[in-house]
């Protein structure tokens, strides 16, 4: 009896996949993947360290950046075990309980990241619309409260996922289509009624898209303010404060939208492309966000050092 297709036994183990057709090269693929994880984890930990230790970075924007960094770390650590097991040891099996736990953490940290990106867009709007009251509006206490609310909201939003998966019966197929567990991927394998999973999963996805719409509205308002600035240099200066956040939004949402479009409109596309884009969704944001924001942090630190040096020279 095949481990991937059973009709009488209820399945308790799922099987993940690496890159279809390239199983012989998984050990070589594991090298860049390990390097990406290493750079992502070290990069995000470094950003958290600098934000905590440098008083010049104790500002609302960098507090929100620390939340983004924390969610990136969570995404990396959540997917790291199964990715390495597959590409290093070709161990594709995963128990249902571990799979449900992994999909909870991946979806929770993804929800947290989309929430933080939205709040960061609001932060940029306030900083540009009313710069004189920026620090009085976004005080440290308010930023901490926002961070707690976002964390609790993300956990509560995804909290039901493992339970509504647990109630399903899996008796026909056990082969998943990614290198890690996702709610929408697991529920498709169920041989019992999964309408609750479909409806609730759609609600969660809709909320993520709503955040993207709100981010777009924020930048439309920012663009309206920028167009009202007379000098070209002033416009560039204002827009420069948003570049890092725009990059972070694109890095996070482009793979999600691409993968959703492939599932909806290009069902005959090669499974390899789907797997690669799905892996990019988890690998690239935690890797690129530290690189994007490290430039901003470095410039801020250099500016503070130069001010301190000038003060001592006087």
Coordinates of C-alpha atoms in Angstrom, one line a residue:
X1 CA 0.0 0.0 0.0
X2 CA 1.4 3.4 -0.9
X3 CA 2.2 5.8 1.9
X4 CA 0.8 8.6 -0.2
X5 CA -2.6 7.1 -1.1
X6 CA -4.6 5.1 1.4
X7 CA -8.3 4.5 1.5
X8 CA -8.9 2.5 4.7
X9 CA -6.5 3.8 7.3
X10 CA -6.7 7.3 8.8
X11 CA -3.5 9.1 8.1
X12 CA -1.3 10.3 11.0
X13 CA 1.8 11.3 9.0
X14 CA 2.1 13.7 6.2
X15 CA 4.9 13.9 3.6
X16 CA 6.4 17.2 2.5
X17 CA 8.3 17.7 -0.7
X18 CA 11.5 19.4 -1.7
X19 CA 12.0 20.5 -5.3
X20 CA 10.2 18.0 -7.6
X21 CA 12.5 16.3 -10.1
X22 CA 15.7 17.6 -8.3
X23 CA 15.8 15.1 -5.4
X24 CA 19.3 14.1 -6.4
X25 CA 20.5 17.7 -6.0
X26 CA 18.8 18.4 -2.7
X27 CA 22.1 18.2 -0.8
X28 CA 23.5 21.0 -3.1
X29 CA 20.3 23.1 -2.8
X30 CA 20.7 22.8 1.0
X31 CA 23.9 24.9 0.9
X32 CA 22.3 28.2 -0.2
X33 CA 19.3 27.5 1.9
X34 CA 21.4 27.0 5.0
X35 CA 23.4 30.2 4.2
X36 CA 20.1 32.2 3.8
X37 CA 18.8 31.0 7.1
X38 CA 22.1 31.8 8.8
X39 CA 22.2 35.3 7.3
X40 CA 18.5 35.9 8.1
X41 CA 18.8 34.8 11.8
X42 CA 22.1 36.7 12.4
X43 CA 20.9 39.8 10.5
X44 CA 17.6 40.0 12.4
X45 CA 19.3 39.3 15.8
X46 CA 21.9 42.1 15.0
X47 CA 19.1 44.6 14.2
X48 CA 17.3 43.7 17.5
X49 CA 20.7 44.1 19.4
X50 CA 21.3 47.6 17.9
X51 CA 17.8 48.8 18.5
X52 CA 18.0 47.7 22.1
X53 CA 21.5 49.0 22.9
X54 CA 21.6 52.3 20.9
X55 CA 19.5 55.0 22.5
X56 CA 19.5 57.0 19.3
X57 CA 17.3 54.2 17.8
X58 CA 14.7 54.4 20.6
X59 CA 12.1 55.9 18.3
X60 CA 8.7 54.7 17.2
X61 CA 9.9 53.7 13.7
X62 CA 12.6 51.5 15.1
X63 CA 10.3 50.0 17.7
X64 CA 8.0 48.9 14.9
X65 CA 11.1 47.7 13.0
X66 CA 12.0 45.5 16.0
X67 CA 8.4 44.0 15.8
X68 CA 9.0 43.3 12.1
X69 CA 12.3 41.7 12.9
X70 CA 10.8 39.5 15.6
X71 CA 8.1 38.2 13.2
X72 CA 10.9 37.5 10.5
X73 CA 12.8 35.5 13.1
X74 CA 9.6 33.6 14.0
X75 CA 9.1 32.8 10.3
X76 CA 12.6 31.6 9.9
X77 CA 12.7 29.4 13.0
X78 CA 9.2 28.0 12.3
X79 CA 10.2 26.7 8.8
X80 CA 13.8 25.9 9.5
X81 CA 13.4 22.3 10.9
X82 CA 11.4 20.8 8.0
X83 CA 13.4 22.6 5.3
X84 CA 16.7 21.3 6.6
X85 CA 15.4 17.8 7.2
X86 CA 14.1 17.6 3.6
X87 CA 17.1 19.1 1.8
X88 CA 19.9 17.7 4.1
X89 CA 18.5 14.3 5.0
X90 CA 15.7 13.7 2.6
X91 CA 13.4 13.1 5.6
X92 CA 10.0 14.2 4.3
X93 CA 7.7 12.6 6.9
X94 CA 6.1 14.8 9.6
X95 CA 3.4 13.8 12.1
X96 CA 0.1 15.5 12.0
X97 CA 0.4 17.2 15.4
X98 CA 3.8 18.6 14.5
X99 CA 2.5 19.7 11.1
X100 CA -0.5 21.5 12.7
X101 CA 1.8 23.2 15.2
X102 CA 4.1 24.4 12.4
X103 CA 1.3 25.8 10.3
X104 CA 0.0 27.7 13.4
X105 CA 3.4 29.4 13.9
X106 CA 4.0 30.1 10.2
X107 CA 0.5 31.7 9.8
X108 CA 0.7 33.5 13.1
X109 CA 4.0 35.2 12.3
X110 CA 2.8 35.9 8.8
X111 CA -0.3 37.6 10.2
X112 CA 1.9 39.5 12.6
X113 CA 4.2 40.7 9.8
X114 CA 1.3 41.9 7.7
X115 CA -0.1 43.8 10.7
X116 CA 3.3 45.4 11.5
X117 CA 3.7 46.5 7.9
X118 CA 0.3 48.2 8.0
X119 CA 1.2 50.0 11.3
X120 CA 4.5 51.0 9.8
X121 CA 2.7 52.6 6.9
X122 CA 0.6 54.6 9.4
X123 CA 3.7 55.5 11.2
X124 CA 5.2 56.9 8.0
X125 CA 2.0 58.8 7.3
X126 CA 2.0 60.5 10.7
X127 CA 5.7 61.4 10.5
X128 CA 5.1 63.1 7.1
X129 CA 1.6 64.6 7.7
X130 CA 2.3 66.0 11.2
X131 CA 6.1 65.8 11.9
X132 CA 6.0 68.3 14.9
X133 CA 3.5 66.1 16.8
X134 CA 5.0 62.7 15.7
X135 CA 6.7 61.8 19.0
X136 CA 3.8 63.1 21.1
X137 CA 1.3 61.0 19.1
X138 CA 3.4 57.8 19.0
X139 CA 4.8 57.7 22.5
X140 CA 6.7 54.7 23.8
X141 CA 3.7 53.5 25.8
X142 CA 1.4 53.7 22.8
X143 CA 3.9 51.8 20.7
X144 CA 4.2 49.0 23.3
X145 CA 0.4 48.8 23.5
X146 CA 0.2 48.6 19.7
X147 CA 2.8 45.8 19.7
X148 CA 0.9 43.8 22.4
X149 CA -2.4 44.3 20.5
X150 CA -0.8 43.1 17.2
X151 CA 0.7 40.1 18.9
X152 CA -2.5 39.0 20.7
X153 CA -4.6 39.7 17.6
X154 CA -2.3 37.5 15.4
X155 CA -2.3 34.7 17.9
X156 CA -6.1 34.8 18.4
X157 CA -6.7 35.0 14.6
X158 CA -4.7 31.9 13.9
X159 CA -5.5 30.1 17.1
X160 CA -8.4 28.1 15.6
X161 CA -6.3 26.7 12.6
X162 CA -4.9 23.7 14.4
X163 CA -8.2 22.8 16.0
X164 CA -10.3 23.0 12.8
X165 CA -7.6 20.9 11.1
X166 CA -7.6 18.4 14.0
X167 CA -11.3 17.6 13.6
X168 CA -10.8 16.6 9.9
X169 CA -10.2 13.0 8.8
X170 CA -7.3 12.3 6.4
X171 CA -7.7 8.9 4.8
X172 CA -6.8 9.2 1.1
X173 CA -3.8 11.3 0.4
X174 CA -0.8 12.4 2.6
X175 CA 1.5 14.2 0.2
X176 CA 1.7 17.9 0.7
X177 CA 2.8 20.4 -2.0
X178 CA 5.3 22.4 -0.1
X179 CA 8.4 22.0 2.1
X180 CA 6.4 23.1 5.2
X181 CA 2.8 22.9 6.4
X182 CA 0.2 25.4 5.5
X183 CA -3.4 25.4 6.4
X184 CA -4.8 25.6 2.9
X185 CA -2.4 22.8 1.8
X186 CA -3.3 20.4 4.6
X187 CA -7.1 20.9 4.5
X188 CA -7.2 19.9 0.8
X189 CA -6.1 16.4 1.7
X190 CA -9.1 15.9 4.0
X191 CA -11.7 13.2 3.2
X192 CA -14.3 14.8 5.5
X193 CA -16.2 18.1 5.2
X194 CA -13.7 21.0 5.2
X195 CA -16.1 23.9 4.6
X196 CA -15.4 25.5 7.9
X197 CA -11.7 25.5 7.1
X198 CA -12.3 27.1 3.7
X199 CA -14.5 29.8 5.1
X200 CA -12.2 30.7 8.0
X201 CA -9.1 30.5 5.8
X202 CA -10.7 32.8 3.3
X203 CA -11.5 35.3 6.2
X204 CA -7.9 35.3 7.3
X205 CA -6.6 35.8 3.7
X206 CA -9.1 38.6 3.2
X207 CA -7.8 40.3 6.3
X208 CA -4.3 40.2 5.0
X209 CA -5.4 41.7 1.7
X210 CA -7.3 44.4 3.7
X211 CA -4.0 45.3 5.3
X212 CA -2.4 45.6 1.8
X213 CA -5.3 47.9 0.7
X214 CA -4.8 50.1 3.9
X215 CA -1.1 50.3 3.2
X216 CA -1.9 51.4 -0.4
X217 CA -4.3 54.1 0.9
X218 CA -1.6 55.3 3.4
X219 CA 0.8 55.8 0.5
X220 CA -1.7 57.5 -1.7
X221 CA -2.2 60.0 1.1
X222 CA 1.6 60.3 1.5
X223 CA 1.9 60.9 -2.2
X224 CA -0.7 63.6 -2.1
X225 CA 1.3 65.3 0.7
X226 CA 4.5 64.9 -1.3
X227 CA 3.0 66.4 -4.4
X228 CA 2.1 69.5 -2.4
X229 CA 5.8 70.1 -1.5
X230 CA 7.2 72.9 -3.6
X231 CA 10.9 71.9 -3.9
X232 CA 12.1 68.8 -5.7
X233 CA 14.7 68.2 -3.0
X234 CA 12.0 68.3 -0.3
X235 CA 10.0 65.7 -2.2
X236 CA 12.9 63.3 -2.5
X237 CA 13.8 63.8 1.2
X238 CA 10.3 62.8 2.3
X239 CA 10.1 59.9 -0.1
X240 CA 13.5 58.7 1.1
X241 CA 12.0 58.0 4.5
X242 CA 9.5 55.5 2.9
X243 CA 11.9 53.6 0.6
X244 CA 12.8 50.9 3.2
X245 CA 9.2 50.2 4.1
X246 CA 8.0 50.1 0.5
X247 CA 10.7 47.5 -0.2
X248 CA 9.6 45.5 2.9
X249 CA 6.0 45.5 1.7
X250 CA 7.0 44.4 -1.8
X251 CA 9.3 41.7 -0.5
X252 CA 6.5 40.3 1.7
X253 CA 3.4 40.6 -0.6
X254 CA 4.8 39.9 -4.1
X255 CA 5.5 36.2 -3.4
X256 CA 2.1 35.8 -1.7
X257 CA 0.1 37.4 -4.6
X258 CA 2.2 35.5 -7.2
X259 CA 1.5 32.2 -5.5
X260 CA -2.2 32.9 -5.1
X261 CA -2.4 33.9 -8.8
X262 CA -0.7 30.7 -9.9
X263 CA -3.1 28.6 -7.8
X264 CA -6.1 30.5 -9.2
X265 CA -5.2 31.2 -12.8
X266 CA -2.3 28.9 -13.8
X267 CA -3.3 25.5 -12.4
X268 CA -1.2 23.7 -15.1
X269 CA 2.0 25.5 -14.2
X270 CA 5.0 23.4 -13.2
X271 CA 5.0 22.3 -9.5
X272 CA 8.7 23.3 -9.3
X273 CA 7.7 27.0 -9.8
X274 CA 5.0 26.8 -7.1
X275 CA 7.5 25.2 -4.7
X276 CA 10.2 27.8 -5.4
X277 CA 7.8 30.7 -5.0
X278 CA 6.4 29.2 -1.8
X279 CA 10.0 28.8 -0.4
X280 CA 10.8 32.4 -1.4
X281 CA 7.8 33.6 0.7
X282 CA 9.5 32.2 3.8
X283 CA 13.1 32.6 2.9
X284 CA 13.4 36.0 1.3
X285 CA 11.6 38.5 3.7
X286 CA 13.6 37.4 6.8
X287 CA 16.8 37.6 4.6
X288 CA 16.2 40.9 2.8
X289 CA 14.5 43.0 5.5
X290 CA 17.7 43.2 7.6
X291 CA 19.7 44.1 4.5
X292 CA 17.2 46.8 3.5
X293 CA 16.9 48.3 7.0
X294 CA 20.6 47.9 8.0
X295 CA 21.4 50.7 5.6
X296 CA 18.9 53.0 7.3
X297 CA 20.2 52.1 10.8
X298 CA 23.8 52.6 9.7
X299 CA 23.0 56.0 8.3
X300 CA 21.2 56.9 11.5
X301 CA 24.1 55.8 13.7
X302 CA 26.7 57.6 11.5
X303 CA 24.6 60.8 11.7
X304 CA 24.4 60.5 15.5
X305 CA 28.2 59.9 15.7
X306 CA 28.9 62.9 13.5
X307 CA 26.7 65.1 15.7
X308 CA 28.4 63.9 18.8
X309 CA 31.8 64.5 17.3
X310 CA 30.9 68.0 16.2
X311 CA 29.6 68.7 19.7
X312 CA 32.9 67.6 21.2
X313 CA 34.9 69.7 18.7
X314 CA 33.1 72.8 19.9

